[in-house]
Coordinates of C-alpha atoms in Angstrom, one line a residue:
Chain A
M1 CA 143.2 218.2 276.2
S2 CA 139.4 218.1 276.7
G3 CA 137.3 220.7 278.6
Q4 CA 139.2 223.7 277.7
S5 CA 137.4 226.9 279.0
P6 CA 136.9 229.7 276.5
Y7 CA 139.2 231.7 278.8
A8 CA 142.0 229.1 278.5
R9 CA 141.4 228.9 274.8
L10 CA 142.0 232.6 274.5
W11 CA 145.1 232.4 276.4
L12 CA 146.4 229.6 274.3
A13 CA 145.5 231.3 271.0
I14 CA 147.4 234.4 272.2
A15 CA 150.4 232.2 273.0
Q16 CA 150.4 230.7 269.5
V17 CA 150.2 234.2 267.9
A18 CA 153.2 235.3 270.1
L19 CA 155.1 232.1 268.9
A20 CA 154.0 232.8 265.2
L21 CA 155.7 236.4 265.8
V22 CA 158.8 235.0 267.2
I23 CA 159.4 232.6 264.3
L24 CA 158.2 234.9 261.5
I25 CA 159.6 238.4 262.4
P26 CA 163.2 237.5 261.4
F27 CA 161.7 236.1 258.1
F28 CA 159.6 239.0 257.6
W29 CA 162.6 241.3 258.2
M30 CA 164.7 239.3 255.7
V31 CA 162.1 239.6 253.0
S32 CA 161.3 243.3 253.8
V33 CA 165.0 244.4 253.4
S34 CA 165.4 242.4 250.2
L35 CA 162.8 244.4 248.8
K36 CA 164.0 247.8 249.8
P37 CA 165.3 249.9 246.9
G38 CA 168.8 251.5 246.9
D39 CA 169.8 253.1 250.2
E40 CA 166.7 252.3 251.9
P41 CA 168.1 249.4 254.0
F42 CA 170.4 252.0 255.6
A43 CA 167.6 254.4 256.7
I44 CA 167.7 255.1 260.5
P45 CA 165.5 254.3 262.0
A46 CA 164.6 251.3 259.8
N47 CA 161.3 251.1 257.9
L48 CA 159.3 248.0 258.8
W49 CA 158.3 247.6 255.0
P50 CA 159.6 249.4 252.0
D51 CA 157.2 252.2 250.6
N52 CA 158.2 251.2 247.0
P53 CA 159.1 247.5 247.1
T54 CA 161.2 246.3 244.2
L55 CA 162.9 243.2 242.9
E56 CA 166.0 245.1 241.9
N57 CA 168.1 243.4 244.8
Y58 CA 167.3 240.0 243.5
V59 CA 168.4 240.9 240.0
T60 CA 171.7 242.2 241.2
A61 CA 172.1 239.3 243.8
F62 CA 171.7 236.7 241.0
R63 CA 175.1 237.6 239.6
P64 CA 177.2 235.2 237.7
E65 CA 179.2 234.0 240.6
F66 CA 176.1 233.5 242.7
R67 CA 174.9 231.2 239.9
V68 CA 178.0 229.3 240.0
Y69 CA 177.7 228.8 243.8
F70 CA 174.1 227.7 243.3
L71 CA 175.2 225.1 240.7
N72 CA 178.0 223.9 242.9
S73 CA 175.6 223.5 245.9
I74 CA 173.1 221.6 243.8
I75 CA 175.8 219.2 242.4
V76 CA 177.4 218.5 245.8
S77 CA 174.0 218.2 247.6
L78 CA 172.4 215.8 245.2
S79 CA 175.5 213.6 244.8
T80 CA 175.7 213.4 248.6
V81 CA 171.9 212.6 249.1
T82 CA 171.9 209.9 246.4
I83 CA 175.2 208.2 247.6
V84 CA 174.2 208.4 251.3
V85 CA 170.7 207.2 251.0
S86 CA 172.0 204.1 249.0
L87 CA 174.7 203.2 251.4
A88 CA 172.7 203.9 254.4
L89 CA 169.7 201.5 253.2
L90 CA 172.2 198.7 252.8
A91 CA 173.8 199.3 256.2
A92 CA 170.4 199.9 258.0
Y93 CA 168.9 196.7 256.6
T94 CA 171.9 194.7 257.8
F95 CA 171.8 196.3 261.2
T96 CA 168.1 195.5 261.7
R97 CA 168.3 192.0 260.3
N98 CA 171.6 190.5 261.5
Q99 CA 171.9 191.5 265.1
T100 CA 175.1 189.5 266.1
R101 CA 177.3 191.0 268.7
V102 CA 179.9 192.3 266.3
I103 CA 177.3 194.0 264.2
L104 CA 175.7 195.6 267.3
V105 CA 179.2 197.0 268.3
L106 CA 179.7 198.3 264.9
M107 CA 176.2 200.0 265.0
A108 CA 177.1 201.7 268.2
L109 CA 180.4 203.0 266.8
V110 CA 178.4 204.5 263.8
V111 CA 175.9 206.1 266.0
A112 CA 178.6 207.5 268.1
A113 CA 180.4 208.7 265.0
Q114 CA 177.8 211.3 264.2
M115 CA 178.3 213.1 267.5
F116 CA 181.9 213.8 267.3
P117 CA 182.8 217.4 266.1
A118 CA 183.7 217.9 262.5
S119 CA 186.0 220.6 263.6
A120 CA 188.0 218.3 265.8
I121 CA 189.0 215.9 262.8
I122 CA 189.1 218.5 260.0
I123 CA 192.6 219.0 260.0
P124 CA 193.7 215.2 259.3
I125 CA 190.9 215.1 256.8
Y126 CA 192.3 218.2 255.1
K127 CA 195.7 216.8 254.8
M128 CA 194.4 213.5 253.5
M129 CA 192.4 215.4 250.8
K130 CA 195.6 217.5 250.1
S131 CA 197.9 214.4 249.6
A132 CA 195.2 212.8 247.5
D133 CA 195.1 216.0 245.4
L134 CA 191.4 216.4 246.2
L135 CA 191.3 219.8 247.7
N136 CA 189.2 222.4 245.9
T137 CA 187.1 219.6 244.1
Y138 CA 183.5 218.4 244.4
A139 CA 185.0 215.2 245.4
S140 CA 186.4 216.4 248.6
L141 CA 183.3 218.0 249.7
I142 CA 181.0 215.0 248.7
L143 CA 183.4 212.6 250.6
A144 CA 183.3 214.8 253.7
Y145 CA 179.3 215.3 253.4
I146 CA 178.9 211.6 253.0
T147 CA 180.9 210.9 256.1
V148 CA 179.2 213.4 258.2
T149 CA 175.8 212.5 257.2
L150 CA 175.9 208.7 256.8
P151 CA 175.8 207.9 260.4
V152 CA 172.5 210.0 260.9
A153 CA 171.1 208.5 257.9
I154 CA 171.7 204.9 259.0
W155 CA 170.4 205.7 262.3
M156 CA 167.0 207.3 260.8
L157 CA 166.5 204.4 258.4
R158 CA 167.3 201.8 261.1
A159 CA 164.5 203.3 263.2
F160 CA 162.3 202.9 260.1
M161 CA 163.3 199.5 259.1
A162 CA 163.0 198.0 262.6
R163 CA 159.3 198.4 262.3
L164 CA 159.2 196.1 259.2
P165 CA 158.5 192.5 260.5
V166 CA 161.4 189.9 259.9
E167 CA 158.3 187.8 258.9
L168 CA 158.3 189.6 255.6
D169 CA 161.8 188.6 254.8
E170 CA 161.0 185.1 255.7
A171 CA 158.0 185.0 253.6
A172 CA 160.0 186.4 250.5
A173 CA 162.5 183.6 251.1
V174 CA 159.9 180.9 251.2
D175 CA 158.6 182.4 247.9
G176 CA 162.1 181.8 246.7
C177 CA 163.4 185.3 246.6
G178 CA 167.2 185.5 247.2
P179 CA 168.5 188.1 249.7
F180 CA 169.0 190.7 246.9
R181 CA 165.5 190.3 245.4
T182 CA 164.1 190.4 249.0
F183 CA 165.9 193.6 249.7
F184 CA 165.2 195.3 246.3
S185 CA 161.5 194.2 245.7
V186 CA 160.1 193.5 249.1
I187 CA 161.9 195.9 251.6
L188 CA 162.9 198.9 249.4
P189 CA 159.4 199.8 248.3
L190 CA 158.2 199.5 251.8
C191 CA 160.8 202.0 253.1
R192 CA 159.7 204.9 250.7
P193 CA 158.5 207.1 253.5
G194 CA 161.8 206.5 255.4
I195 CA 163.9 207.1 252.4
V196 CA 162.1 210.5 251.6
A197 CA 162.6 211.6 255.3
T198 CA 166.3 210.6 255.2
A199 CA 166.9 212.2 251.8
V200 CA 165.3 215.5 253.0
F201 CA 167.3 215.6 256.1
V202 CA 170.5 214.9 254.3
L203 CA 169.7 217.6 251.8
I204 CA 168.9 220.1 254.6
V205 CA 172.3 219.5 256.3
T206 CA 174.5 219.3 253.2
W207 CA 172.7 222.4 251.6
Q208 CA 173.9 224.5 254.6
E209 CA 177.3 222.9 255.5
F210 CA 179.7 225.5 256.2
L211 CA 182.8 224.4 257.8
F212 CA 184.2 221.9 255.4
A213 CA 183.1 224.0 252.3
L214 CA 185.1 226.9 253.9
S215 CA 188.3 224.9 254.6
F216 CA 188.3 222.7 251.5
T217 CA 187.4 225.1 248.7
S218 CA 189.9 228.0 247.9
T219 CA 188.8 229.4 244.6
K220 CA 185.5 231.1 243.7
D221 CA 184.6 228.7 241.1
M222 CA 184.3 226.0 243.7
R223 CA 182.5 227.7 246.5
T224 CA 179.2 226.6 247.7
L225 CA 176.4 228.9 248.7
P226 CA 176.9 229.2 252.5
V227 CA 180.6 230.1 251.8
G228 CA 179.7 232.4 249.1
M229 CA 177.4 234.1 251.2
N230 CA 180.0 234.5 253.9
D231 CA 182.3 236.0 251.3
F232 CA 179.6 238.6 250.3
I233 CA 179.8 240.1 253.8
G234 CA 183.2 241.3 253.5
Q235 CA 183.4 241.8 249.6
Y236 CA 180.9 244.4 248.9
G237 CA 180.9 246.1 252.3
I238 CA 177.8 245.0 253.7
R239 CA 175.2 245.5 251.1
Y240 CA 172.2 244.4 253.2
G241 CA 169.6 244.5 250.5
E242 CA 171.4 242.2 248.3
L243 CA 172.5 240.0 251.1
M244 CA 168.9 239.4 252.2
A245 CA 167.8 238.8 248.6
S246 CA 170.5 236.1 248.2
S247 CA 169.4 234.7 251.6
V248 CA 165.9 234.3 250.5
L249 CA 167.1 232.7 247.1
I250 CA 169.4 230.1 249.0
S251 CA 166.4 229.3 251.5
I252 CA 163.8 228.7 248.7
P253 CA 165.0 225.2 247.7
V254 CA 165.2 223.6 251.2
V255 CA 162.0 225.4 252.4
A256 CA 160.1 224.3 249.2
V257 CA 161.3 220.6 249.6
F258 CA 160.4 220.7 253.2
F259 CA 156.8 222.0 252.6
L260 CA 156.2 219.5 249.8
L261 CA 157.4 216.5 251.9
Q262 CA 156.9 217.6 255.5
R263 CA 154.5 215.0 256.7
Q264 CA 156.9 212.1 255.8
F265 CA 159.9 214.1 256.9
V266 CA 158.6 214.9 260.3
A267 CA 157.5 211.3 260.9
G268 CA 160.9 209.9 259.8
L269 CA 162.7 212.6 261.9
T270 CA 160.9 212.0 265.1
A271 CA 160.7 208.1 264.7
G272 CA 164.6 207.9 265.4
A273 CA 164.5 210.6 268.1
V274 CA 161.5 209.3 270.1
K275 CA 162.1 205.6 270.0
G276 CA 165.8 205.9 270.3
Chain B
M1 CA 166.3 185.0 262.2
G2 CA 164.4 181.7 261.7
R3 CA 166.6 178.6 262.5
G4 CA 165.4 175.8 260.6
G5 CA 168.1 173.4 261.5
K6 CA 168.0 171.8 257.9
G7 CA 171.2 171.9 255.9
S8 CA 169.8 174.3 253.2
A9 CA 168.6 176.7 255.9
E10 CA 172.0 176.7 257.5
G11 CA 173.6 177.4 254.1
M12 CA 171.3 180.4 253.7
E13 CA 172.2 181.8 257.2
N14 CA 175.8 181.6 256.1
R15 CA 175.2 183.2 252.8
N16 CA 173.2 186.0 254.7
R17 CA 176.1 186.6 257.1
W18 CA 178.5 187.0 254.1
L19 CA 176.1 189.3 252.3
A20 CA 175.7 191.4 255.7
W21 CA 179.4 192.2 255.3
V22 CA 179.0 193.2 251.7
F23 CA 176.1 195.5 252.7
L24 CA 178.0 197.1 255.6
A25 CA 181.3 197.4 254.1
P26 CA 181.2 200.7 252.0
A27 CA 179.5 202.6 255.0
M28 CA 182.0 201.1 257.5
I29 CA 185.0 201.9 255.4
L30 CA 183.9 205.4 254.9
V31 CA 183.2 206.0 258.7
A32 CA 186.5 204.3 259.6
V33 CA 188.7 206.1 257.2
L34 CA 187.2 209.6 257.5
M35 CA 185.9 209.7 261.0
Y36 CA 187.9 207.4 263.3
Y37 CA 191.3 207.5 261.7
P38 CA 191.2 211.3 261.7
M39 CA 190.5 211.2 265.3
I40 CA 193.9 209.3 265.9
G41 CA 195.5 211.7 263.2
T42 CA 194.3 214.7 265.4
A43 CA 196.1 213.3 268.4
I44 CA 199.4 212.7 266.4
E45 CA 199.0 216.1 264.8
S46 CA 198.9 217.8 268.2
L47 CA 202.5 216.6 268.9
Y48 CA 203.9 218.6 265.9
S49 CA 204.4 222.2 265.6
T50 CA 203.7 224.2 262.5
S51 CA 203.2 227.8 261.8
F52 CA 202.6 230.3 259.0
I53 CA 206.3 231.0 258.8
N54 CA 207.5 227.5 259.5
P55 CA 205.2 225.1 257.7
N56 CA 207.3 222.0 258.1
P57 CA 206.0 219.9 261.0
Q58 CA 208.5 219.6 263.9
F59 CA 208.0 217.0 266.6
V60 CA 207.6 218.8 270.0
G61 CA 206.0 216.3 272.2
L62 CA 203.6 217.6 274.6
K63 CA 204.8 221.1 274.4
L64 CA 201.8 222.6 272.6
Y65 CA 199.6 221.2 275.4
R66 CA 201.7 223.0 278.0
Q67 CA 201.6 226.1 276.0
I68 CA 197.9 226.0 275.7
F69 CA 197.5 225.5 279.3
A70 CA 199.8 228.4 280.2
S71 CA 198.0 230.9 278.0
G72 CA 194.9 232.5 279.3
D73 CA 192.9 231.5 276.1
F74 CA 192.4 228.0 277.1
G75 CA 190.5 228.7 280.3
Q76 CA 188.3 231.2 278.5
I77 CA 187.4 228.9 275.8
V78 CA 186.3 226.2 278.3
R79 CA 184.3 228.6 280.1
N80 CA 182.7 230.0 276.9
S81 CA 182.0 226.7 275.7
V82 CA 180.2 225.8 279.0
V83 CA 178.2 229.0 279.1
W84 CA 177.3 228.7 275.4
T85 CA 176.3 224.9 275.7
V86 CA 174.4 225.1 278.9
F87 CA 172.3 228.1 278.0
V88 CA 171.6 227.1 274.5
V89 CA 170.6 223.6 275.6
L90 CA 168.6 224.8 278.5
L91 CA 166.7 227.4 276.7
Q92 CA 166.2 225.2 273.5
N93 CA 164.7 222.3 275.5
V94 CA 162.6 224.4 277.9
F95 CA 161.2 226.6 275.2
G96 CA 160.9 223.6 272.7
F97 CA 159.0 221.5 275.4
A98 CA 156.7 224.6 276.2
I99 CA 156.0 225.0 272.3
A100 CA 155.2 221.3 272.1
L101 CA 152.7 221.5 274.9
L102 CA 151.2 224.6 273.1
L103 CA 151.0 222.8 269.7
N104 CA 149.5 219.6 271.2
Q105 CA 146.5 221.7 272.1
R106 CA 143.3 221.3 270.0
L107 CA 143.1 224.7 268.5
P108 CA 142.2 225.8 264.9
T109 CA 145.6 227.1 264.4
S110 CA 147.7 224.2 265.7
G111 CA 147.8 222.5 262.3
L112 CA 149.2 225.5 260.8
M113 CA 151.7 226.2 263.4
R114 CA 153.1 222.7 263.4
S115 CA 154.3 223.5 259.9
L116 CA 155.6 226.9 260.6
V117 CA 157.6 226.0 263.6
L118 CA 160.3 224.0 261.7
L119 CA 161.1 227.0 259.5
P120 CA 163.9 228.4 261.6
W121 CA 165.5 225.0 261.8
I122 CA 165.4 224.5 258.0
L123 CA 166.9 227.9 257.2
P124 CA 170.6 227.4 256.2
G125 CA 172.8 228.1 259.3
V126 CA 174.9 230.8 257.5
V127 CA 171.7 232.6 256.3
A128 CA 170.2 232.5 259.9
A129 CA 173.5 233.9 261.2
I130 CA 173.6 236.8 258.6
L131 CA 170.0 237.6 259.3
W132 CA 170.6 237.8 263.0
R133 CA 173.8 239.8 262.6
F134 CA 171.8 242.3 260.7
M135 CA 169.0 242.3 263.4
Y136 CA 171.6 243.1 266.0
D137 CA 173.3 245.9 263.9
P138 CA 173.8 248.9 266.1
Q139 CA 172.3 251.5 263.5
L140 CA 170.2 249.4 261.0
G141 CA 169.1 246.4 263.0
L142 CA 165.5 245.8 263.8
I143 CA 166.2 245.2 267.6
N144 CA 167.8 248.5 268.1
S145 CA 165.3 250.4 266.0
F146 CA 162.5 248.9 268.0
L147 CA 164.2 249.8 271.2
I148 CA 164.7 253.4 270.2
R149 CA 161.3 253.6 268.8
I150 CA 159.6 252.6 272.1
G151 CA 162.2 254.8 274.1
L152 CA 164.0 252.0 275.9
A153 CA 167.5 253.2 274.4
D154 CA 168.7 256.5 273.2
Q155 CA 171.1 255.1 270.6
G156 CA 171.7 251.6 269.2
V157 CA 173.7 248.9 271.3
A158 CA 176.4 247.1 269.4
W159 CA 175.2 243.8 270.9
L160 CA 177.8 241.8 269.1
A161 CA 180.7 244.0 269.7
E162 CA 180.5 244.3 273.5
S163 CA 182.1 241.6 275.5
S164 CA 179.2 241.6 278.0
T165 CA 176.4 241.2 275.4
A166 CA 178.0 239.3 272.7
M167 CA 177.6 235.8 274.1
G168 CA 173.9 236.4 275.2
A169 CA 173.2 237.6 271.6
A170 CA 174.6 234.6 270.1
V171 CA 172.8 232.2 272.3
I172 CA 169.3 233.8 271.6
A173 CA 170.0 233.4 267.9
A174 CA 171.1 229.9 268.3
V175 CA 168.1 229.1 270.4
W176 CA 165.8 230.7 267.8
K177 CA 167.5 228.4 265.1
G178 CA 167.4 225.3 267.3
F179 CA 164.3 225.1 269.4
P180 CA 162.0 223.9 266.5
F181 CA 163.9 220.5 266.4
S182 CA 163.3 220.1 270.3
A183 CA 159.7 221.2 269.9
V184 CA 158.9 218.6 267.1
V185 CA 160.6 215.7 268.9
Y186 CA 158.7 216.6 272.0
L187 CA 155.4 217.0 270.3
A188 CA 155.8 213.5 268.7
A189 CA 156.5 212.2 272.2
L190 CA 153.5 213.9 273.6
Q191 CA 151.4 212.4 271.1
N192 CA 152.5 208.9 272.4
V193 CA 151.7 209.5 276.1
D194 CA 149.2 207.1 277.2
R195 CA 145.7 208.7 276.8
E196 CA 144.4 206.2 279.8
Q197 CA 146.9 207.4 282.3
I198 CA 145.9 211.0 281.6
E199 CA 142.2 210.3 281.8
A200 CA 142.8 208.4 285.1
A201 CA 144.3 211.5 286.4
I202 CA 141.4 213.6 285.3
I203 CA 139.0 211.3 287.0
D204 CA 141.2 211.6 290.1
G205 CA 140.8 215.3 289.9
A206 CA 144.4 216.2 288.9
G207 CA 144.5 219.7 287.2
A208 CA 146.4 220.5 284.3
V209 CA 149.7 221.5 286.0
R210 CA 149.5 218.4 288.3
R211 CA 149.0 216.1 285.2
L212 CA 152.0 217.6 283.5
F213 CA 154.3 217.0 286.4
S214 CA 153.1 213.7 287.6
V215 CA 151.9 212.0 284.4
V216 CA 153.1 213.7 281.2
I217 CA 156.8 214.6 282.2
P218 CA 157.5 211.1 284.1
S219 CA 156.3 209.1 281.0
M220 CA 158.5 211.3 278.6
R221 CA 161.6 211.1 280.7
E222 CA 163.6 208.9 278.5
V223 CA 163.1 211.1 275.5
I224 CA 163.8 214.3 277.5
V225 CA 167.0 213.1 278.7
I226 CA 168.2 211.7 275.3
N227 CA 167.3 214.9 273.7
V228 CA 169.1 217.1 276.2
V229 CA 172.2 215.0 275.7
L230 CA 171.8 214.9 272.0
T231 CA 171.3 218.9 271.8
T232 CA 174.3 219.3 274.1
I233 CA 176.5 217.4 271.7
L234 CA 175.2 219.3 268.7
T235 CA 175.5 222.7 270.6
F236 CA 179.0 222.1 271.7
N237 CA 180.0 221.2 268.0
Y238 CA 178.0 224.2 266.4
F239 CA 180.3 226.4 264.3
D240 CA 178.4 228.4 261.9
M241 CA 176.4 230.7 264.2
I242 CA 179.3 232.0 266.1
W243 CA 181.7 232.1 263.3
V244 CA 179.4 234.3 261.3
L245 CA 178.1 236.6 264.0
T246 CA 181.5 237.4 265.7
R247 CA 184.4 235.1 264.6
G248 CA 184.9 234.5 268.3
G249 CA 185.4 238.0 269.2
P250 CA 185.3 240.6 270.8
Q251 CA 188.4 239.6 272.4
N252 CA 187.7 236.0 272.5
A253 CA 184.6 236.6 274.3
T254 CA 182.6 234.2 272.1
H255 CA 185.2 231.7 271.1
I256 CA 184.3 228.1 271.7
F257 CA 186.1 225.0 270.7
P258 CA 185.1 224.8 266.9
T259 CA 185.7 228.4 266.2
K260 CA 189.3 228.4 268.0
I261 CA 190.1 225.2 266.3
Y262 CA 189.2 226.7 262.8
E263 CA 190.9 230.0 263.6
L264 CA 194.1 228.4 264.7
G265 CA 194.2 225.8 262.0
F266 CA 193.0 227.6 258.8
G267 CA 193.5 231.2 259.8
Q268 CA 197.0 231.0 261.4
F269 CA 198.1 227.5 260.0
R270 CA 198.9 226.5 263.5
F271 CA 197.7 223.1 262.9
G272 CA 199.5 221.4 266.0
E273 CA 197.7 223.9 268.5
A274 CA 194.5 223.5 266.6
A275 CA 194.7 219.7 266.9
A276 CA 195.5 220.0 270.6
Y277 CA 192.3 222.0 271.1
G278 CA 190.6 219.2 268.9
V279 CA 191.8 216.5 271.2
F280 CA 190.2 218.2 274.2
S281 CA 187.0 218.5 272.4
I282 CA 187.0 214.8 271.4
L283 CA 187.6 213.9 275.1
I284 CA 184.7 216.1 276.3
L285 CA 182.5 214.7 273.7
A286 CA 183.4 211.2 274.3
V287 CA 182.3 211.7 277.9
L288 CA 178.9 213.1 276.7
I289 CA 178.5 210.4 274.1
A290 CA 179.2 207.7 276.8
L291 CA 176.4 209.3 278.9
Y292 CA 174.1 209.1 276.0
F293 CA 174.6 205.5 275.5
I294 CA 174.3 204.7 279.2
L295 CA 171.0 206.6 279.5
Q296 CA 169.5 205.1 276.4
R297 CA 170.5 201.5 277.5
R298 CA 168.9 202.2 280.9
G299 CA 165.8 203.5 279.2
Q300 CA 165.5 200.5 276.9
K301 CA 165.9 198.2 280.0
A302 CA 163.2 200.2 281.8
A303 CA 161.0 199.9 278.8
R304 CA 161.4 196.3 278.5
A305 CA 160.6 195.8 282.3

């Protein structure tokens, strides 16, 4: 807003510093504890920052089972992102280009689907996976994750594609493009920012998914990172130094992807939420 | 769609319609098989009784519902779910809106803060929960260390182990994790508010507070309402935070629908009762979802008018 008095600017600056503290203190604490050697995380009262910071917790945290969890998370997340974005592109394109009554009803059903609780439908899905002999496999997790993220992905891409004018398709048709050519060589390239935003969103959701992974995986070699972390709590007593080091390690991939792609991500995320 | 009226154009329309179904089919089949069909499955499941000792499902009709109503748990879980949802949604949206206003100001640090603000939301849920669990730790936690150091407490409070504080502690952690999303959405909406209206209000001599309440908030009403409903749904369904912080304890004090369903189903293999709780949560959400669609349609009509 224009015409801020110096006094008002001071207060606003103080408020922003307070906000930064609220956001960053828990992160600071996480990093600080992860760098504390040996028994220091258990010192009372706690030290804000270790006197002799060390990376030893990271070395212990990166134990073989953690590497397995990491690999599992990567396999499951990347497969989900690829499949969901592909399916959602096709569906979103149809939803914005063929608005017949039946298709509008289907779209409403898809939007509604993302709002129902996973916990309420997990038991029948669990039993389906069991009878298909898919429990404790990547396939069961990927299928579940596709299902929970697909509606949101369609919703985000639809908001994005709705802004591409239909005249584009018509012009492509006049130039002799069939519907497939139109979709792949005209529409897809223009959707790149929307695709990036959707992919990042799906990645953030699947990377942290907990409930399905907790229920569908039973052996250590199939656990994903969030479930593995949850196991760590009980397994080794609470070894906070290591736990915080693993927390940092788990967060790095998503935080890095976010900072690399944040401009497109925020634009895509809010396009759906603001314009409905 | 352009309607040429010529034979070839009509042929293409038909082909497009056929293609539309091909494009939609994979997504629709997945959503139908893995989301809508299981909802019916949950309703059926709730009519059968199983337990750890007796794993073969036995048809019992509505007996499990009667059992649930008769036990004190159900009332408590409804109350907990309401408290949890109302407070998280309220705080998250009020705080998120205030932060959006703050980040919308032209200050040298606003750009940096806009990047930082999403951090808690990106942090994996289990990590956020473990982090807060540690912050609340009676002996080792940052919060108690701070309170003791400034002399507000003699010894650490076990925030998550006391029935009176556990829910409040969980709410604060969830708000910390969730407010960035609201803040970013509101910030985007603030940037869409008509500048001319604001300038007209300035010329009319309206102060900042007056402008906020008579220009900015009314023009954002639709976004606010939709986001409140959306965060209500997401919060009602939120499993990770409470499960990692307290597992629903102490003595059910923080159990909400998702955690209770998980505990009954996968902790005690009482799938029937878990499913009955699931049916209730589907019904509650169906009401909220209907509300979302009604409000959104009304908003679209208002926007067109």
